[in-house]
Amino acid sequence: MTQRRNTSQRAIITQLLAGTDEFVSAQHLHAALRTSGSTVGLATVYRALQEMATGGDLDVVRNETGEVLYRQCEQPSHHHHLVCRTCGLTQEVAAPGVEKWARAVAEQYGYVDLDHQVELFGVCAGCAAKRA
Amino acid sequence: MTQRRNTSQRAIITQLLAGTDEFVSAQHLHAALRTSGSTVGLATVYRALQEMATGGDLDVVRNETGEVLYRQCEQPSHHHHLVCRTCGLTQEVAAPGVEKWARAVAEQYGYVDLDHQVELFGVCAGCAAKRA
DNA sequence: TTACTTGCAAACGGTTTGCATCGAG
DNA sequence: CTCGATGCAAACCGTTTGCAAGTAA
């Protein structure tokens, strides 16, 4: 049985994530921590983020360059994202029908252990206005 | 004005892509080429794929591990994929409700110029059987 | 004391780039 | 002959891992 220990590093990482509702990369988070005086190691940041993500405490997304982004997840229920491809503004959205559809399709083809990736990209109202 | 030269390498890459309607990674494509006797370099494959992708001749997707996948694009009807995360077997599936849902959500939040990414991952019947 | 955590550095895996050489036009 | 294309190897970059030292419980 694995049990999590409370360390100052994890506390500060959790705290920093709680302070924002935007997606951040492990690298960015690490840089921010070092800048503010902490001596946390990069590996520790990665390990903490992974742990929190698999524990369901963080939302995980990948940006266009393949970098992994994390954000504290406000909604306990499963949901997806609508991301502005210009400024990164993100809305959490529910996809009621999608889950059911995914299950039906998987069953039809005999696939099990299903997971799905559903993300919407667009340009938010603000950015669209500036573009005009 | 940049002009493309016709080389045997590009010809064989184009030909191989034309022979399938599945997504392939640059690495996979390169391995396949080497196996079939070609001496193409990895870099050449990457350069060719990038060029074709920016030229709009290929669809580009990223899998769960961040690897970039390419596929010849000319699919008449829009559809999505159900990919086996063990063996890579891919089924093309239609997502009737998804498109409508995406449009509705985007409108609700004032997002325009919408695009979406919907991929299903699971373990196909064959791989599931071997696992047991 | 036990065994989970940490920081560092090295290892990794996919992708990109520098450069000398090759070859299409 | 020119200049884009190629192959190789090294460089990159984000991420993971081995390991000895540190520390919560």
mmCIF file of C-alpha atoms (C1' of nucleotides) in Angstrom:
data_model
loop_
_atom_site.group_PDB
_atom_site.id
_atom_site.type_symbol
_atom_site.label_atom_id
_atom_site.label_comp_id
_atom_site.label_asym_id
_atom_site.label_seq_id
_atom_site.Cartn_x
_atom_site.Cartn_y
_atom_site.Cartn_z
ATOM 1 C CA MET A 1 0.000 0.000 0.000
ATOM 2 C CA THR A 2 1.483 3.317 -1.062
ATOM 3 C CA GLN A 3 0.964 6.327 1.068
ATOM 4 C CA ARG A 4 1.719 9.912 0.240
ATOM 5 C CA ARG A 5 3.913 11.902 2.550
ATOM 6 C CA ASN A 6 3.425 15.590 3.055
ATOM 7 C CA THR A 7 6.540 17.417 2.014
ATOM 8 C CA SER A 8 7.219 21.117 1.638
ATOM 9 C CA GLN A 9 7.848 20.653 -2.080
ATOM 10 C CA ARG A 10 4.462 19.130 -2.738
ATOM 11 C CA ALA A 11 2.795 21.721 -0.603
ATOM 12 C CA ILE A 12 4.304 24.596 -2.552
ATOM 13 C CA ILE A 13 3.463 23.002 -5.887
ATOM 14 C CA THR A 14 -0.128 22.434 -4.858
ATOM 15 C CA GLN A 15 -0.327 25.961 -3.576
ATOM 16 C CA LEU A 16 1.010 27.437 -6.791
ATOM 17 C CA LEU A 17 -1.455 25.455 -8.865
ATOM 18 C CA ALA A 18 -4.278 26.578 -6.637
ATOM 19 C CA GLY A 19 -3.352 30.169 -7.372
ATOM 20 C CA THR A 20 -4.204 30.028 -11.028
ATOM 21 C CA ASP A 21 -6.838 28.536 -13.282
ATOM 22 C CA GLU A 22 -4.705 28.430 -16.385
ATOM 23 C CA PHE A 23 -2.802 25.492 -17.809
ATOM 24 C CA VAL A 24 0.912 25.401 -16.991
ATOM 25 C CA SER A 25 3.720 23.141 -18.118
ATOM 26 C CA ALA A 26 6.018 21.333 -15.693
ATOM 27 C CA GLN A 27 8.927 23.392 -17.033
ATOM 28 C CA HIS A 28 7.088 26.647 -16.517
ATOM 29 C CA LEU A 29 6.049 25.659 -13.019
ATOM 30 C CA HIS A 30 9.580 24.644 -12.139
ATOM 31 C CA ALA A 31 10.997 27.907 -13.461
ATOM 32 C CA ALA A 32 8.464 29.862 -11.432
ATOM 33 C CA LEU A 33 9.395 27.970 -8.292
ATOM 34 C CA ARG A 34 13.120 28.527 -8.781
ATOM 35 C CA THR A 35 12.574 32.199 -9.461
ATOM 36 C CA SER A 36 10.697 32.561 -6.223
ATOM 37 C CA GLY A 37 13.569 31.115 -4.270
ATOM 38 C CA SER A 38 12.672 27.460 -4.047
ATOM 39 C CA THR A 39 15.301 24.839 -4.820
ATOM 40 C CA VAL A 40 12.890 22.170 -6.032
ATOM 41 C CA GLY A 41 14.232 19.847 -8.662
ATOM 42 C CA LEU A 42 12.652 19.467 -12.076
ATOM 43 C CA ALA A 43 12.156 15.754 -11.512
ATOM 44 C CA THR A 44 10.257 16.434 -8.315
ATOM 45 C CA VAL A 45 7.899 18.750 -10.149
ATOM 46 C CA TYR A 46 7.287 16.156 -12.843
ATOM 47 C CA ARG A 47 6.736 13.435 -10.276
ATOM 48 C CA ALA A 48 4.329 15.528 -8.242
ATOM 49 C CA LEU A 49 2.332 16.567 -11.290
ATOM 50 C CA GLN A 50 2.058 13.029 -12.586
ATOM 51 C CA GLU A 51 0.932 11.790 -9.223
ATOM 52 C CA MET A 52 -1.669 14.498 -8.887
ATOM 53 C CA ALA A 53 -2.860 13.896 -12.434
ATOM 54 C CA THR A 54 -3.298 10.154 -12.022
ATOM 55 C CA GLY A 55 -5.004 10.845 -8.730
ATOM 56 C CA GLY A 56 -7.540 12.870 -10.659
ATOM 57 C CA ASP A 57 -6.642 16.180 -9.065
ATOM 58 C CA LEU A 58 -5.391 17.792 -12.272
ATOM 59 C CA ASP A 59 -6.598 18.248 -15.798
ATOM 60 C CA VAL A 60 -4.073 17.236 -18.400
ATOM 61 C CA VAL A 61 -3.817 18.592 -21.933
ATOM 62 C CA ARG A 62 -1.166 18.702 -24.604
ATOM 63 C CA ASN A 63 -0.376 21.855 -26.539
ATOM 64 C CA GLU A 64 0.539 21.953 -30.225
ATOM 65 C CA THR A 65 4.215 21.365 -29.536
ATOM 66 C CA GLY A 66 3.481 18.198 -27.608
ATOM 67 C CA GLU A 67 4.241 19.732 -24.238
ATOM 68 C CA VAL A 68 2.037 18.502 -21.395
ATOM 69 C CA LEU A 69 0.019 21.126 -19.553
ATOM 70 C CA TYR A 70 -1.582 20.771 -16.129
ATOM 71 C CA ARG A 71 -4.267 22.668 -14.331
ATOM 72 C CA GLN A 72 -6.129 22.174 -11.106
ATOM 73 C CA CYS A 73 -9.394 20.609 -12.008
ATOM 74 C CA GLU A 74 -12.397 22.421 -10.709
ATOM 75 C CA GLN A 75 -15.014 20.004 -11.822
ATOM 76 C CA PRO A 76 -14.908 16.542 -10.344
ATOM 77 C CA SER A 77 -17.008 15.149 -13.183
ATOM 78 C CA HIS A 78 -15.527 14.273 -16.535
ATOM 79 C CA HIS A 79 -15.461 17.126 -19.004
ATOM 80 C CA HIS A 80 -13.697 18.513 -22.031
ATOM 81 C CA HIS A 81 -12.246 21.821 -23.147
ATOM 82 C CA LEU A 82 -12.893 24.620 -25.563
ATOM 83 C CA VAL A 83 -9.550 26.333 -26.089
ATOM 84 C CA CYS A 84 -8.850 29.634 -27.830
ATOM 85 C CA ARG A 85 -5.997 28.933 -30.191
ATOM 86 C CA THR A 86 -4.930 32.560 -30.092
ATOM 87 C CA CYS A 87 -4.835 33.472 -26.401
ATOM 88 C CA GLY A 88 -5.284 30.103 -24.710
ATOM 89 C CA LEU A 89 -8.450 31.062 -22.870
ATOM 90 C CA THR A 90 -10.086 27.822 -21.833
ATOM 91 C CA GLN A 91 -13.674 26.882 -21.069
ATOM 92 C CA GLU A 92 -14.579 23.625 -19.454
ATOM 93 C CA VAL A 93 -17.524 22.091 -21.226
ATOM 94 C CA ALA A 94 -19.630 19.034 -20.678
ATOM 95 C CA ALA A 95 -20.147 16.586 -23.486
ATOM 96 C CA PRO A 96 -23.222 14.631 -22.522
ATOM 97 C CA GLY A 97 -23.703 12.731 -25.726
ATOM 98 C CA VAL A 98 -20.054 12.101 -26.434
ATOM 99 C CA GLU A 99 -19.465 9.630 -23.633
ATOM 100 C CA LYS A 100 -22.424 7.537 -24.659
ATOM 101 C CA TRP A 101 -21.391 7.639 -28.291
ATOM 102 C CA ALA A 102 -17.858 6.560 -27.425
ATOM 103 C CA ARG A 103 -19.136 3.605 -25.448
ATOM 104 C CA ALA A 104 -21.459 2.536 -28.244
ATOM 105 C CA VAL A 105 -18.754 2.737 -30.898
ATOM 106 C CA ALA A 106 -16.256 0.829 -28.768
ATOM 107 C CA GLU A 107 -18.744 -1.934 -28.167
ATOM 108 C CA GLN A 108 -19.570 -2.156 -31.840
ATOM 109 C CA TYR A 109 -15.943 -2.854 -32.727
ATOM 110 C CA GLY A 110 -15.185 -4.965 -29.677
ATOM 111 C CA TYR A 111 -12.766 -2.504 -28.125
ATOM 112 C CA VAL A 112 -12.405 -2.421 -24.354
ATOM 113 C CA ASP A 113 -10.650 -0.273 -21.764
ATOM 114 C CA LEU A 114 -11.839 2.813 -23.565
ATOM 115 C CA ASP A 115 -10.514 6.312 -23.223
ATOM 116 C CA HIS A 116 -11.195 9.309 -25.371
ATOM 117 C CA GLN A 117 -9.723 12.617 -26.263
ATOM 118 C CA VAL A 118 -12.148 15.376 -27.125
ATOM 119 C CA GLU A 119 -10.944 18.929 -27.377
ATOM 120 C CA LEU A 120 -12.449 21.857 -29.209
ATOM 121 C CA PHE A 121 -10.295 24.623 -30.630
ATOM 122 C CA GLY A 122 -11.452 27.980 -31.871
ATOM 123 C CA VAL A 123 -10.916 31.701 -31.521
ATOM 124 C CA CYS A 124 -12.593 33.357 -28.558
ATOM 125 C CA ALA A 125 -14.814 36.407 -28.910
ATOM 126 C CA GLY A 126 -12.098 38.757 -27.651
ATOM 127 C CA CYS A 127 -9.446 37.576 -30.071
ATOM 128 C CA ALA A 128 -11.905 37.465 -32.938
ATOM 129 C CA ALA A 129 -12.730 41.116 -32.331
ATOM 130 C CA LYS A 130 -9.079 42.152 -32.364
ATOM 131 C CA ARG A 131 -8.527 40.307 -35.599
ATOM 132 C CA ALA A 132 -11.176 42.197 -37.484
ATOM 133 C CA MET B 1 10.185 31.265 -55.279
ATOM 134 C CA THR B 2 10.967 27.864 -53.858
ATOM 135 C CA GLN B 3 10.584 24.929 -56.142
ATOM 136 C CA ARG B 4 10.308 21.297 -55.200
ATOM 137 C CA ARG B 5 12.510 18.798 -56.912
ATOM 138 C CA ASN B 6 11.302 15.330 -57.734
ATOM 139 C CA THR B 7 13.507 12.821 -56.029
ATOM 140 C CA SER B 8 13.158 9.089 -55.675
ATOM 141 C CA GLN B 9 12.902 9.439 -51.889
ATOM 142 C CA ARG B 10 9.923 11.758 -52.027
ATOM 143 C CA ALA B 11 8.290 9.599 -54.637
ATOM 144 C CA ILE B 12 8.522 6.495 -52.496
ATOM 145 C CA ILE B 13 7.278 8.322 -49.400
ATOM 146 C CA THR B 14 4.299 9.716 -51.282
ATOM 147 C CA GLN B 15 3.596 6.305 -52.721
ATOM 148 C CA LEU B 16 3.700 4.602 -49.350
ATOM 149 C CA LEU B 17 1.329 7.159 -47.855
ATOM 150 C CA ALA B 18 -1.030 6.702 -50.764
ATOM 151 C CA GLY B 19 -1.156 3.002 -50.035
ATOM 152 C CA THR B 20 -2.852 3.385 -46.675
ATOM 153 C CA ASP B 21 -5.539 5.455 -45.068
ATOM 154 C CA GLU B 22 -4.238 5.031 -41.539
ATOM 155 C CA PHE B 23 -2.156 7.456 -39.546
ATOM 156 C CA VAL B 24 1.567 6.706 -39.440
ATOM 157 C CA SER B 25 4.414 8.260 -37.522
ATOM 158 C CA ALA B 26 7.593 9.467 -39.187
ATOM 159 C CA GLN B 27 9.508 6.813 -37.270
ATOM 160 C CA HIS B 28 7.175 4.038 -38.394
ATOM 161 C CA LEU B 29 7.300 5.221 -41.987
ATOM 162 C CA HIS B 30 11.074 5.359 -41.904
ATOM 163 C CA ALA B 31 11.323 1.862 -40.442
ATOM 164 C CA ALA B 32 9.004 0.532 -43.130
ATOM 165 C CA LEU B 33 11.102 2.126 -45.836
ATOM 166 C CA ARG B 34 14.357 0.715 -44.480
ATOM 167 C CA THR B 35 12.816 -2.725 -44.129
ATOM 168 C CA SER B 36 11.790 -2.680 -47.753
ATOM 169 C CA GLY B 37 15.326 -1.978 -48.860
ATOM 170 C CA SER B 38 15.378 1.793 -49.131
ATOM 171 C CA THR B 39 18.243 3.717 -47.579
ATOM 172 C CA VAL B 40 16.296 6.904 -46.865
ATOM 173 C CA GLY B 41 17.453 8.891 -43.875
ATOM 174 C CA LEU B 42 15.202 9.680 -40.944
ATOM 175 C CA ALA B 43 15.742 13.384 -41.452
ATOM 176 C CA THR B 44 14.607 13.139 -45.044
ATOM 177 C CA VAL B 45 11.377 11.466 -43.975
ATOM 178 C CA TYR B 46 10.751 14.168 -41.394
ATOM 179 C CA ARG B 47 11.503 16.922 -43.876
ATOM 180 C CA ALA B 48 9.277 15.414 -46.544
ATOM 181 C CA LEU B 49 6.366 14.914 -44.146
ATOM 182 C CA GLN B 50 6.619 18.431 -42.788
ATOM 183 C CA GLU B 51 6.687 19.865 -46.248
ATOM 184 C CA MET B 52 3.689 17.851 -47.346
ATOM 185 C CA ALA B 53 1.819 18.746 -44.178
ATOM 186 C CA THR B 54 2.387 22.469 -44.489
ATOM 187 C CA GLY B 55 1.448 22.184 -48.124
ATOM 188 C CA GLY B 56 -1.891 20.834 -46.972
ATOM 189 C CA ASP B 57 -1.411 17.391 -48.477
ATOM 190 C CA LEU B 58 -1.456 15.563 -45.130
ATOM 191 C CA ASP B 59 -3.612 15.411 -42.041
ATOM 192 C CA VAL B 60 -1.664 15.799 -38.829
ATOM 193 C CA VAL B 61 -2.611 14.378 -35.422
ATOM 194 C CA ARG B 62 -0.790 13.693 -32.192
ATOM 195 C CA ASN B 63 -1.207 10.458 -30.277
ATOM 196 C CA GLU B 64 -1.259 10.101 -26.500
ATOM 197 C CA THR B 65 2.523 9.960 -26.207
ATOM 198 C CA GLY B 66 2.978 13.199 -28.137
ATOM 199 C CA GLU B 67 4.184 11.506 -31.285
ATOM 200 C CA VAL B 68 3.080 13.169 -34.513
ATOM 201 C CA LEU B 69 1.044 11.071 -36.928
ATOM 202 C CA TYR B 70 0.449 11.781 -40.607
ATOM 203 C CA ARG B 71 -2.110 10.584 -43.087
ATOM 204 C CA GLN B 72 -2.852 11.420 -46.685
ATOM 205 C CA CYS B 73 -5.796 13.766 -46.629
ATOM 206 C CA GLU B 74 -8.631 13.821 -49.091
ATOM 207 C CA GLN B 75 -11.191 12.042 -47.010
ATOM 208 C CA PRO B 76 -14.501 13.212 -48.468
ATOM 209 C CA SER B 77 -16.593 12.833 -45.330
ATOM 210 C CA HIS B 78 -15.326 13.994 -41.983
ATOM 211 C CA HIS B 79 -14.825 11.191 -39.492
ATOM 212 C CA HIS B 80 -12.847 10.193 -36.428
ATOM 213 C CA HIS B 81 -10.825 7.222 -35.245
ATOM 214 C CA LEU B 82 -10.953 4.404 -32.770
ATOM 215 C CA VAL B 83 -7.358 3.375 -32.177
ATOM 216 C CA CYS B 84 -6.064 0.305 -30.375
ATOM 217 C CA ARG B 85 -3.415 1.543 -27.985
ATOM 218 C CA THR B 86 -1.692 -1.811 -28.008
ATOM 219 C CA CYS B 87 -1.375 -2.745 -31.683
ATOM 220 C CA GLY B 88 -2.429 0.448 -33.419
ATOM 221 C CA LEU B 89 -5.345 -1.092 -35.285
ATOM 222 C CA THR B 90 -7.555 1.784 -36.384
ATOM 223 C CA GLN B 91 -11.247 1.963 -37.197
ATOM 224 C CA GLU B 92 -12.720 4.955 -38.908
ATOM 225 C CA VAL B 93 -15.911 5.949 -37.202
ATOM 226 C CA ALA B 94 -18.537 8.552 -37.843
ATOM 227 C CA ALA B 95 -19.527 10.952 -35.096
ATOM 228 C CA PRO B 96 -22.920 12.252 -36.094
ATOM 229 C CA GLY B 97 -23.775 14.180 -32.952
ATOM 230 C CA VAL B 98 -20.315 15.474 -32.197
ATOM 231 C CA GLU B 99 -20.173 18.057 -34.952
ATOM 232 C CA LYS B 100 -23.460 19.558 -33.938
ATOM 233 C CA TRP B 101 -22.500 19.563 -30.279
ATOM 234 C CA ALA B 102 -19.212 21.300 -31.067
ATOM 235 C CA ARG B 103 -20.989 24.020 -33.003
ATOM 236 C CA ALA B 104 -23.493 24.564 -30.224
ATOM 237 C CA VAL B 105 -20.843 24.816 -27.528
ATOM 238 C CA ALA B 106 -18.729 27.205 -29.567
ATOM 239 C CA GLU B 107 -21.672 29.471 -30.164
ATOM 240 C CA GLN B 108 -22.578 29.454 -26.509
ATOM 241 C CA TYR B 109 -19.148 30.788 -25.555
ATOM 242 C CA GLY B 110 -18.770 33.089 -28.547
ATOM 243 C CA TYR B 111 -15.921 31.149 -30.116
ATOM 244 C CA VAL B 112 -15.515 31.215 -33.878
ATOM 245 C CA ASP B 113 -13.373 29.496 -36.492
ATOM 246 C CA LEU B 114 -13.981 26.198 -34.770
ATOM 247 C CA ASP B 115 -12.009 23.014 -35.144
ATOM 248 C CA HIS B 116 -12.137 19.882 -33.072
ATOM 249 C CA GLN B 117 -10.090 16.895 -32.201
ATOM 250 C CA VAL B 118 -11.951 13.722 -31.340
ATOM 251 C CA GLU B 119 -10.130 10.426 -31.087
ATOM 252 C CA LEU B 120 -11.070 7.295 -29.198
ATOM 253 C CA PHE B 121 -8.457 4.999 -27.705
ATOM 254 C CA GLY B 122 -8.980 1.511 -26.394
ATOM 255 C CA VAL B 123 -7.752 -2.051 -26.649
ATOM 256 C CA CYS B 124 -9.066 -4.059 -29.584
ATOM 257 C CA ALA B 125 -10.669 -7.476 -29.177
ATOM 258 C CA GLY B 126 -7.541 -9.293 -30.337
ATOM 259 C CA CYS B 127 -5.185 -7.560 -27.930
ATOM 260 C CA ALA B 128 -7.656 -7.842 -25.074
ATOM 261 C CA ALA B 129 -7.774 -11.611 -25.605
ATOM 262 C CA LYS B 130 -3.987 -11.944 -25.504
ATOM 263 C CA ARG B 131 -3.829 -9.953 -22.297
ATOM 264 C CA ALA B 132 -6.088 -12.306 -20.385
ATOM 265 C "C1'" DT C 1 14.126 2.874 11.899
ATOM 266 C "C1'" DT C 2 11.605 2.285 7.725
ATOM 267 C "C1'" DA C 3 10.749 3.296 3.247
ATOM 268 C "C1'" DC C 4 8.964 7.183 0.737
ATOM 269 C "C1'" DT C 5 11.005 11.639 -1.295
ATOM 270 C "C1'" DT C 6 14.211 14.573 -3.194
ATOM 271 C "C1'" DG C 7 17.885 16.680 -6.225
ATOM 272 C "C1'" DC C 8 21.145 15.818 -9.438
ATOM 273 C "C1'" DA C 9 22.766 14.057 -13.496
ATOM 274 C "C1'" DA C 10 22.481 10.822 -16.945
ATOM 275 C "C1'" DA C 11 19.436 8.435 -20.021
ATOM 276 C "C1'" DC C 12 15.585 8.563 -23.327
ATOM 277 C "C1'" DG C 13 12.728 9.178 -27.465
ATOM 278 C "C1'" DG C 14 10.971 12.015 -30.864
ATOM 279 C "C1'" DT C 15 12.292 15.774 -33.721
ATOM 280 C "C1'" DT C 16 15.427 19.259 -35.725
ATOM 281 C "C1'" DT C 17 19.651 21.009 -37.614
ATOM 282 C "C1'" DG C 18 24.641 21.631 -39.413
ATOM 283 C "C1'" DC C 19 27.309 20.201 -42.942
ATOM 284 C "C1'" DA C 20 29.618 17.908 -46.653
ATOM 285 C "C1'" DT C 21 27.990 15.542 -50.610
ATOM 286 C "C1'" DC C 22 24.714 14.271 -54.212
ATOM 287 C "C1'" DG C 23 21.971 15.008 -58.110
ATOM 288 C "C1'" DA C 24 17.693 17.211 -60.559
ATOM 289 C "C1'" DG C 25 17.067 20.716 -63.799
ATOM 290 C "C1'" DC D 1 26.989 24.457 -63.272
ATOM 291 C "C1'" DT D 2 23.473 25.622 -59.438
ATOM 292 C "C1'" DC D 3 21.158 25.184 -55.732
ATOM 293 C "C1'" DG D 4 17.756 22.339 -53.561
ATOM 294 C "C1'" DA D 5 17.755 17.531 -51.455
ATOM 295 C "C1'" DT D 6 19.954 13.865 -48.920
ATOM 296 C "C1'" DG D 7 22.231 11.081 -45.169
ATOM 297 C "C1'" DC D 8 24.633 11.072 -41.154
ATOM 298 C "C1'" DA D 9 25.576 12.498 -36.734
ATOM 299 C "C1'" DA D 10 25.183 15.756 -33.325
ATOM 300 C "C1'" DA D 11 22.168 18.931 -31.144
ATOM 301 C "C1'" DC D 12 17.654 19.871 -28.923
ATOM 302 C "C1'" DC D 13 13.899 19.611 -25.688
ATOM 303 C "C1'" DG D 14 10.616 17.805 -22.832
ATOM 304 C "C1'" DT D 15 10.336 13.960 -19.878
ATOM 305 C "C1'" DT D 16 11.873 9.828 -17.220
ATOM 306 C "C1'" DT D 17 14.898 7.206 -14.324
ATOM 307 C "C1'" DG D 18 18.961 5.494 -11.278
ATOM 308 C "C1'" DC D 19 20.923 6.496 -7.196
ATOM 309 C "C1'" DA D 20 22.692 8.167 -2.862
ATOM 310 C "C1'" DA D 21 21.304 11.314 0.637
ATOM 311 C "C1'" DG D 22 17.417 13.383 3.160
ATOM 312 C "C1'" DT D 23 13.243 13.145 5.985
ATOM 313 C "C1'" DA D 24 8.211 12.200 7.337
ATOM 314 C "C1'" DA D 25 5.936 9.083 10.279
#
